[in-house]
Amino acid sequence: MTYNIAVLPGDGIGPEVTNQAVQILKEIGKIFNHKFNFTEGLIGGIACDKKQIPLPLETIELCKKSDAVLLGAVGGPKWDKLDGENRPETGLLKIRKELNLYANIRPAFMYTALKKACPLKNEIIKDGFNICIVRELTGGIYFGNRGELYCKHGKAAYDTESYNEKEITRIAKTAFETARKRNKIVTSVDKMNVLATSRLWRKIVESISNDYPDVTLNHMLVDNAAMQLICNPHQFDVILTSNMFGDILSDEASVLTGSIGMLPSASLSDESFGLYEPSHGSAPDIAGKNIANPLATILSVAMMLKYSFNLSKEAECIEASVKTVLDEGYRTKDVYSEGTKLVNTEEMGSLVIKNLRTNNL
Ligand code: NAD
């Protein structure tokens, strides 16, 4: 089979980590006899520099005619002074909307080998945890009306959160379907004691749950959820939440896995089409140094193989190789601890590639 993949490296460490993920896919292609075609497009700060907009039309067209999209990260201090519409991050929000990528799946799984890199105490970590965050991605406060105005106290600014029945229903279904393939528990996280959107959210999630009697539903306020992730991460299976809460909670969950450089993500539409990217940003503080952890991006292409191309065996081969490399003690700087072997971005990618063939034997 031939698969056409749009590659949008973006800014900062984006090109470094996507390059490693592309090398992995090329090797998977050789091992399993698939053809992956890669076409690069511009997004984010580099698009602002070259095309004066963060998401050029040709990038949208490239993504629409591809079978899946691999994205690095966008943004950085160079573009921080640009106003709203022209910021690199606007490109990211626009591509999610353009491609109708409403379901963001972020698995936060702790590899036993990375126990030492987890900031939690041993008695809390126990045997690790396995959480899947299902975040609504094309609605909520990131897409609501925003603006600035003058009031009697001077300048003021506002952002608005809104959710409708359709948006909540489809993401709730994604969460329940995901839970069905896992431990069958959905924790829906909201702020219903304050927000009207959360009260609608809770009502609709309750009604969808009637179609999934085999899945246990519980509700949690977001402030408590932030605390529970630290105190007792084991209680979670699938966390269903809104765009902004999911953004924040997934960063928190990522650091429990050892580093944000470990957390992959898939952003899916109704069809099998998806955009795959690490959960981290462009990490300007380490960009260009060949020290970024490429595993989140490598694990994101494993998700691409599974969700968009239905190639589970190939995806598992990548996941197994990542586990082997970590078990053998190789670490990028972000997850390094005494007694382990420090490697750079390229070396980590090469180690995973080396193990792909072994894991497919
Ligand atoms: P960040 O995720 O880029 O970095 C946070 C911290 O994690 C930094 O110390 C960084 O060095 C470290 N880090 C991130 N990824 C890493 C990796 N793969 N390996 C090792 N360490 C890693 O978040 P930030 O600093 O808040 O944001 C930087 C820029 O990225 C901003 O412009 C922000 O808007 C943008 N951003 C983009 C995305 C995206 O493209 N999806 C997401 C978040 C932030």
Short mmCIF file of C-alpha atoms and ligand atoms in Angstrom, two decimals:
data_model
loop_
_atom_site.label_atom_id
_atom_site.label_comp_id
_atom_site.label_asym_id
_atom_site.label_seq_id
_atom_site.Cartn_x
_atom_site.Cartn_y
_atom_site.Cartn_z
CA MET A 1 0.00 0.00 0.00
CA THR A 2 1.07 3.60 -0.59
CA TYR A 3 0.39 6.22 2.06
CA ASN A 4 0.80 9.95 1.46
CA ILE A 5 1.86 11.88 4.54
CA ALA A 6 2.03 15.66 4.86
CA VAL A 7 4.93 16.63 7.11
CA LEU A 8 4.76 20.02 8.82
CA PRO A 9 7.95 20.34 10.90
CA GLY A 10 7.17 23.87 12.17
CA ASP A 11 9.50 25.67 14.56
CA GLY A 12 12.08 25.11 17.31
CA ILE A 13 12.65 21.40 17.93
CA GLY A 14 9.80 20.55 15.51
CA PRO A 15 12.12 19.80 12.53
CA GLU A 16 14.52 17.77 14.72
CA VAL A 17 11.85 15.46 16.15
CA THR A 18 9.78 15.06 12.96
CA ASN A 19 12.95 14.11 11.08
CA GLN A 20 13.46 11.17 13.47
CA ALA A 21 9.82 10.08 13.13
CA VAL A 22 10.10 10.17 9.32
CA GLN A 23 13.23 7.95 9.49
CA ILE A 24 11.25 5.47 11.60
CA LEU A 25 8.41 5.36 9.06
CA LYS A 26 10.90 4.83 6.22
CA GLU A 27 12.33 1.82 8.06
CA ILE A 28 8.84 0.49 8.83
CA GLY A 29 8.10 0.83 5.11
CA LYS A 30 11.16 -1.29 4.27
CA ILE A 31 10.41 -3.97 6.88
CA PHE A 32 6.69 -4.33 6.16
CA ASN A 33 6.75 -3.47 2.47
CA HIS A 34 4.71 -0.25 2.53
CA LYS A 35 5.40 2.92 0.60
CA PHE A 36 5.26 6.15 2.57
CA ASN A 37 5.45 9.36 0.51
CA PHE A 38 6.39 12.49 2.47
CA THR A 39 5.60 16.04 1.35
CA GLU A 40 6.67 18.98 3.51
CA GLY A 41 4.52 22.03 4.19
CA LEU A 42 4.86 25.26 6.14
CA ILE A 43 3.10 26.10 9.40
CA GLY A 44 3.79 28.37 12.37
CA GLY A 45 6.63 30.85 12.70
CA ILE A 46 8.50 29.62 9.64
CA ALA A 47 5.33 30.15 7.58
CA CYS A 48 5.03 33.68 9.04
CA ASP A 49 8.61 34.35 7.91
CA LYS A 50 8.25 32.88 4.43
CA LYS A 51 4.59 33.52 3.58
CA GLN A 52 3.55 36.20 6.09
CA ILE A 53 0.76 33.98 7.47
CA PRO A 54 0.95 31.11 9.99
CA LEU A 55 -1.10 28.70 7.87
CA PRO A 56 -0.74 29.21 4.10
CA LEU A 57 -3.50 27.93 1.81
CA GLU A 58 -1.13 25.49 0.11
CA THR A 59 -0.48 23.80 3.49
CA ILE A 60 -4.21 23.29 4.04
CA GLU A 61 -4.54 21.87 0.51
CA LEU A 62 -1.54 19.59 1.02
CA CYS A 63 -3.05 18.21 4.25
CA LYS A 64 -6.47 17.71 2.67
CA LYS A 65 -5.08 15.61 -0.16
CA SER A 66 -2.85 13.54 2.17
CA ASP A 67 -3.78 10.37 4.07
CA ALA A 68 -2.43 11.75 7.37
CA VAL A 69 -0.44 14.68 8.74
CA LEU A 70 2.68 14.65 10.89
CA LEU A 71 3.31 17.90 12.73
CA GLY A 72 6.28 19.02 14.85
CA ALA A 73 5.51 22.11 16.92
CA VAL A 74 4.98 25.81 16.36
CA GLY A 75 5.91 29.07 18.05
CA GLY A 76 8.82 30.70 19.77
CA PRO A 77 10.03 34.02 21.19
CA LYS A 78 10.87 35.35 17.71
CA TRP A 79 7.15 35.63 16.93
CA ASP A 80 5.83 36.44 20.42
CA LYS A 81 5.24 40.11 19.59
CA LEU A 82 2.96 39.35 16.65
CA ASP A 83 -0.70 40.01 17.34
CA GLY A 84 -3.44 37.32 17.64
CA GLU A 85 -4.27 36.35 14.03
CA ASN A 86 -0.65 36.43 12.92
CA ARG A 87 0.81 34.33 15.73
CA PRO A 88 2.26 30.89 14.85
CA GLU A 89 -0.14 29.21 17.32
CA THR A 90 -3.10 30.56 15.29
CA GLY A 91 -1.88 28.32 12.46
CA LEU A 92 -2.25 25.32 14.73
CA LEU A 93 -5.78 26.25 15.83
CA LYS A 94 -6.78 26.91 12.21
CA ILE A 95 -5.50 23.61 10.88
CA ARG A 96 -7.42 21.72 13.58
CA LYS A 97 -10.60 23.55 12.56
CA GLU A 98 -9.97 23.27 8.79
CA LEU A 99 -9.46 19.51 9.05
CA ASN A 100 -12.28 19.06 11.61
CA LEU A 101 -9.90 17.39 14.07
CA TYR A 102 -12.21 17.49 17.06
CA ALA A 103 -10.90 14.50 19.01
CA ASN A 104 -7.48 14.75 20.58
CA ILE A 105 -6.24 11.47 22.05
CA ARG A 106 -3.29 11.73 24.42
CA PRO A 107 -2.14 8.51 26.06
CA ALA A 108 -0.09 9.11 29.22
CA PHE A 109 1.59 5.81 29.93
CA MET A 110 4.51 5.25 32.26
CA TYR A 111 7.26 2.95 31.04
CA THR A 112 8.60 1.01 34.03
CA ALA A 113 12.14 1.91 32.91
CA LEU A 114 11.30 5.60 33.41
CA LYS A 115 10.13 5.27 37.01
CA LYS A 116 13.09 7.31 38.22
CA ALA A 117 12.19 10.19 35.91
CA CYS A 118 8.67 10.41 37.38
CA PRO A 119 8.46 13.19 39.99
CA LEU A 120 6.02 11.21 42.16
CA LYS A 121 7.01 9.14 45.20
CA ASN A 122 7.49 5.40 44.64
CA GLU A 123 4.53 4.51 46.86
CA ILE A 124 2.27 6.61 44.65
CA ILE A 125 3.65 5.37 41.32
CA LYS A 126 3.51 1.67 42.33
CA ASP A 127 3.53 -0.25 39.01
CA GLY A 128 2.93 2.82 36.89
CA PHE A 129 -0.28 4.12 35.35
CA ASN A 130 -1.98 4.11 32.00
CA ILE A 131 -4.26 7.06 31.28
CA CYS A 132 -5.82 8.17 28.02
CA ILE A 133 -6.89 11.79 27.82
CA VAL A 134 -9.64 12.48 25.30
CA ARG A 135 -9.68 16.23 24.77
CA GLU A 136 -12.20 18.17 22.72
CA LEU A 137 -10.08 20.10 20.22
CA THR A 138 -12.12 22.38 17.97
CA GLY A 139 -14.47 24.15 20.39
CA GLY A 140 -14.47 25.88 23.75
CA ILE A 141 -12.61 28.98 24.82
CA TYR A 142 -9.79 28.62 22.27
CA PHE A 143 -12.31 29.17 19.47
CA GLY A 144 -14.86 31.51 21.11
CA ASN A 145 -15.16 35.26 20.58
CA ARG A 146 -12.28 37.22 22.01
CA GLY A 147 -11.28 40.81 21.96
CA GLU A 148 -10.17 43.93 23.73
CA LEU A 149 -12.19 46.95 24.75
CA TYR A 150 -12.07 49.93 27.06
CA CYS A 151 -14.02 50.06 30.30
CA LYS A 152 -14.05 52.53 33.21
CA HIS A 153 -10.95 50.80 34.64
CA GLY A 154 -8.98 51.12 31.41
CA LYS A 155 -8.22 48.45 28.86
CA ALA A 156 -10.05 45.10 29.22
CA ALA A 157 -9.90 41.81 27.34
CA TYR A 158 -12.28 38.89 27.09
CA ASP A 159 -12.41 35.30 25.81
CA THR A 160 -15.63 33.28 25.61
CA GLU A 161 -16.22 29.59 26.10
CA SER A 162 -19.11 27.98 24.27
CA TYR A 163 -20.01 24.38 23.55
CA ASN A 164 -23.00 22.95 21.71
CA GLU A 165 -24.75 19.61 21.92
CA LYS A 166 -23.16 18.24 18.74
CA GLU A 167 -19.62 19.07 19.88
CA ILE A 168 -20.09 17.47 23.29
CA THR A 169 -21.91 14.41 21.94
CA ARG A 170 -19.24 13.43 19.41
CA ILE A 171 -16.30 13.80 21.81
CA ALA A 172 -18.20 11.93 24.55
CA LYS A 173 -18.79 9.06 22.11
CA THR A 174 -15.06 9.01 21.29
CA ALA A 175 -14.27 8.75 25.01
CA PHE A 176 -16.76 5.92 25.64
CA GLU A 177 -15.58 4.01 22.54
CA THR A 178 -11.96 4.45 23.70
CA ALA A 179 -12.82 3.23 27.21
CA ARG A 180 -14.55 0.15 25.76
CA LYS A 181 -11.18 -0.95 24.34
CA ARG A 182 -9.45 -0.27 27.68
CA ASN A 183 -10.51 -0.57 31.33
CA LYS A 184 -14.06 0.75 30.74
CA ILE A 185 -13.95 3.79 33.02
CA VAL A 186 -14.62 7.35 31.81
CA THR A 187 -13.91 10.26 34.14
CA SER A 188 -15.51 13.37 32.69
CA VAL A 189 -13.73 16.49 33.95
CA ASP A 190 -15.54 19.83 34.05
CA LYS A 191 -16.21 22.89 36.24
CA MET A 192 -19.98 22.53 36.57
CA ASN A 193 -20.09 24.36 39.90
CA VAL A 194 -19.23 27.58 38.02
CA LEU A 195 -19.54 27.26 34.24
CA ALA A 196 -22.73 26.96 32.19
CA THR A 197 -20.80 25.14 29.45
CA SER A 198 -19.74 22.53 32.01
CA ARG A 199 -23.34 22.02 33.18
CA LEU A 200 -24.42 21.31 29.58
CA TRP A 201 -21.32 19.12 29.16
CA ARG A 202 -22.26 17.03 32.20
CA LYS A 203 -25.89 16.64 31.12
CA ILE A 204 -24.97 15.44 27.64
CA VAL A 205 -22.19 13.12 28.82
CA GLU A 206 -24.70 11.55 31.26
CA SER A 207 -27.17 10.93 28.46
CA ILE A 208 -24.52 9.44 26.10
CA SER A 209 -23.41 7.12 28.91
CA ASN A 210 -26.82 5.38 28.70
CA ASP A 211 -25.64 3.88 25.39
CA TYR A 212 -22.56 2.44 27.11
CA PRO A 213 -23.86 0.46 30.11
CA ASP A 214 -20.61 -1.54 30.16
CA VAL A 215 -18.56 1.63 30.81
CA THR A 216 -18.49 3.26 34.26
CA LEU A 217 -18.88 7.03 34.17
CA ASN A 218 -17.81 9.36 36.92
CA HIS A 219 -17.52 13.14 37.04
CA MET A 220 -14.77 15.24 38.56
CA LEU A 221 -14.25 18.98 38.91
CA VAL A 222 -11.12 20.12 37.10
CA ASP A 223 -9.38 21.50 40.21
CA ASN A 224 -9.84 18.16 41.94
CA ALA A 225 -8.71 16.30 38.80
CA ALA A 226 -5.46 18.29 38.77
CA MET A 227 -4.89 17.18 42.35
CA GLN A 228 -5.99 13.55 41.84
CA LEU A 229 -3.56 13.12 38.94
CA ILE A 230 -0.74 13.74 41.41
CA CYS A 231 -2.19 11.88 44.44
CA ASN A 232 -3.68 8.84 42.75
CA PRO A 233 -3.10 8.58 38.98
CA HIS A 234 -4.10 4.87 39.05
CA GLN A 235 -7.78 5.69 39.43
CA PHE A 236 -7.95 7.04 35.86
CA ASP A 237 -8.57 5.13 32.68
CA VAL A 238 -10.06 7.57 30.14
CA ILE A 239 -10.28 11.26 31.04
CA LEU A 240 -12.85 13.09 28.91
CA THR A 241 -12.56 16.85 28.96
CA SER A 242 -12.84 20.17 27.14
CA ASN A 243 -10.23 21.90 25.03
CA MET A 244 -8.57 24.10 27.66
CA PHE A 245 -8.85 21.69 30.60
CA GLY A 246 -7.42 18.93 28.39
CA ASP A 247 -4.55 21.14 27.30
CA ILE A 248 -3.55 21.79 30.90
CA LEU A 249 -4.22 18.34 32.38
CA SER A 250 -2.34 16.56 29.59
CA ASP A 251 0.80 18.60 30.29
CA GLU A 252 0.47 17.62 33.94
CA ALA A 253 -0.03 13.95 33.02
CA SER A 254 2.90 14.09 30.61
CA VAL A 255 5.37 15.07 33.27
CA LEU A 256 4.23 12.09 35.36
CA THR A 257 5.40 9.84 32.52
CA GLY A 258 8.90 11.28 33.00
CA SER A 259 8.91 14.14 30.51
CA ILE A 260 6.64 16.02 28.15
CA GLY A 261 8.99 14.63 25.50
CA MET A 262 7.33 11.22 26.00
CA LEU A 263 3.69 12.16 25.30
CA PRO A 264 2.33 11.46 21.80
CA SER A 265 -1.00 12.65 20.45
CA ALA A 266 -3.50 11.97 17.69
CA SER A 267 -6.06 14.52 16.55
CA LEU A 268 -8.85 12.79 14.68
CA SER A 269 -11.85 13.71 12.56
CA ASP A 270 -14.94 11.60 11.92
CA GLU A 271 -13.11 9.57 9.31
CA SER A 272 -9.81 7.79 9.87
CA PHE A 273 -8.00 10.98 8.87
CA GLY A 274 -5.77 12.40 11.58
CA LEU A 275 -2.99 14.78 12.49
CA TYR A 276 -0.25 13.34 14.68
CA GLU A 277 2.07 15.44 16.80
CA PRO A 278 3.93 15.35 20.08
CA SER A 279 2.06 17.02 22.94
CA HIS A 280 4.97 19.35 23.63
CA GLY A 281 5.68 22.73 22.12
CA SER A 282 8.63 24.01 20.11
CA ALA A 283 10.95 24.08 23.19
CA PRO A 284 12.96 27.11 22.04
CA ASP A 285 15.31 26.70 25.02
CA ILE A 286 16.75 23.48 23.56
CA ALA A 287 16.12 23.98 19.83
CA GLY A 288 19.00 23.30 17.43
CA LYS A 289 21.04 21.45 20.07
CA ASN A 290 20.16 17.87 19.03
CA ILE A 291 19.11 17.09 22.62
CA ALA A 292 15.30 17.01 22.34
CA ASN A 293 13.53 13.76 23.13
CA PRO A 294 12.08 12.47 19.83
CA LEU A 295 10.04 9.65 21.44
CA ALA A 296 6.76 11.61 21.71
CA THR A 297 6.88 12.20 17.95
CA ILE A 298 8.00 8.64 17.21
CA LEU A 299 5.11 7.31 19.34
CA SER A 300 2.80 9.72 17.49
CA VAL A 301 3.61 8.05 14.16
CA ALA A 302 2.85 4.72 15.83
CA MET A 303 -0.59 6.20 16.56
CA MET A 304 -0.82 7.28 12.91
CA LEU A 305 -0.19 3.71 11.76
CA LYS A 306 -2.84 2.42 14.16
CA TYR A 307 -5.61 5.02 13.79
CA SER A 308 -5.28 6.24 10.18
CA PHE A 309 -3.75 3.27 8.34
CA ASN A 310 -5.05 0.37 10.45
CA LEU A 311 -1.50 -1.03 10.67
CA SER A 312 -1.54 -2.26 14.28
CA LYS A 313 1.33 -4.71 13.91
CA GLU A 314 3.60 -1.97 12.55
CA ALA A 315 2.53 0.39 15.36
CA GLU A 316 3.24 -2.24 17.99
CA CYS A 317 6.66 -2.82 16.46
CA ILE A 318 7.53 0.87 17.05
CA GLU A 319 6.13 0.80 20.60
CA ALA A 320 8.09 -2.36 21.41
CA SER A 321 11.31 -0.80 20.05
CA VAL A 322 10.84 2.30 22.19
CA LYS A 323 10.37 0.06 25.23
CA THR A 324 13.48 -1.97 24.39
CA VAL A 325 15.63 1.15 24.01
CA LEU A 326 14.42 2.50 27.36
CA ASP A 327 14.85 -0.91 29.03
CA GLU A 328 18.42 -0.96 27.73
CA GLY A 329 18.99 2.28 29.64
CA TYR A 330 19.26 4.85 26.82
CA ARG A 331 17.94 8.29 27.75
CA THR A 332 17.78 11.75 26.25
CA LYS A 333 18.65 14.56 28.65
CA ASP A 334 15.07 15.24 29.82
CA VAL A 335 14.68 11.71 31.27
CA TYR A 336 18.31 11.06 32.13
CA SER A 337 19.18 9.81 35.61
CA GLU A 338 22.39 8.50 37.12
CA GLY A 339 23.35 5.06 35.86
CA THR A 340 21.58 5.45 32.50
CA LYS A 341 23.19 6.16 29.11
CA LEU A 342 22.82 9.69 27.76
CA VAL A 343 22.06 9.95 24.03
CA ASN A 344 21.11 12.82 21.74
CA THR A 345 18.05 13.19 19.49
CA GLU A 346 19.58 11.48 16.45
CA GLU A 347 21.11 8.66 18.48
CA MET A 348 17.76 7.96 20.14
CA GLY A 349 16.08 7.79 16.72
CA SER A 350 18.78 5.44 15.40
CA LEU A 351 18.45 3.15 18.43
CA VAL A 352 14.70 2.81 17.87
CA ILE A 353 15.33 2.08 14.17
CA LYS A 354 17.93 -0.56 15.05
CA ASN A 355 15.41 -2.35 17.25
CA LEU A 356 12.55 -2.30 14.74
CA ARG A 357 13.88 -5.28 12.82
CA THR A 358 14.63 -7.24 16.00
CA ASN A 359 11.13 -6.59 17.35
CA ASN A 360 9.58 -7.81 14.12
CA LEU A 361 11.37 -11.15 14.20
P1 NAD B 1 7.27 23.50 25.49
O1 NAD B 1 6.49 22.23 25.50
O2 NAD B 1 7.83 23.91 24.19
O3 NAD B 1 8.48 23.38 26.55
C1 NAD B 1 8.26 23.21 27.94
C2 NAD B 1 9.51 22.60 28.57
O4 NAD B 1 9.61 21.24 28.17
C3 NAD B 1 10.80 23.26 28.11
O5 NAD B 1 11.71 23.28 29.18
C4 NAD B 1 11.32 22.36 27.01
O6 NAD B 1 12.72 22.36 26.85
C5 NAD B 1 10.84 20.99 27.49
N1 NAD B 1 10.55 20.11 26.35
C6 NAD B 1 9.50 20.19 25.49
N2 NAD B 1 9.58 19.23 24.58
C7 NAD B 1 10.69 18.52 24.85
C8 NAD B 1 11.32 17.39 24.25
N3 NAD B 1 10.82 16.78 23.16
N4 NAD B 1 12.47 16.93 24.79
C9 NAD B 1 12.99 17.50 25.88
N5 NAD B 1 12.44 18.57 26.51
C10 NAD B 1 11.31 19.07 25.99
O7 NAD B 1 6.30 24.63 26.07
P2 NAD B 1 6.55 26.19 26.23
O8 NAD B 1 7.98 26.46 26.59
O9 NAD B 1 5.47 26.66 27.09
O10 NAD B 1 6.27 26.78 24.78
C11 NAD B 1 7.29 27.07 23.82
C12 NAD B 1 6.61 27.48 22.53
O11 NAD B 1 5.88 26.37 22.01
C13 NAD B 1 5.60 28.61 22.69
O12 NAD B 1 5.73 29.47 21.57
C14 NAD B 1 4.25 27.92 22.70
O13 NAD B 1 3.21 28.73 22.23
C15 NAD B 1 4.54 26.79 21.73
N6 NAD B 1 3.67 25.60 21.93
C16 NAD B 1 3.35 24.94 20.80
C17 NAD B 1 2.63 23.76 20.92
C18 NAD B 1 2.34 23.01 19.64
O14 NAD B 1 2.93 23.30 18.62
N7 NAD B 1 1.49 21.98 19.69
C19 NAD B 1 2.23 23.28 22.16
C20 NAD B 1 2.62 23.99 23.30
C21 NAD B 1 3.35 25.15 23.16
#
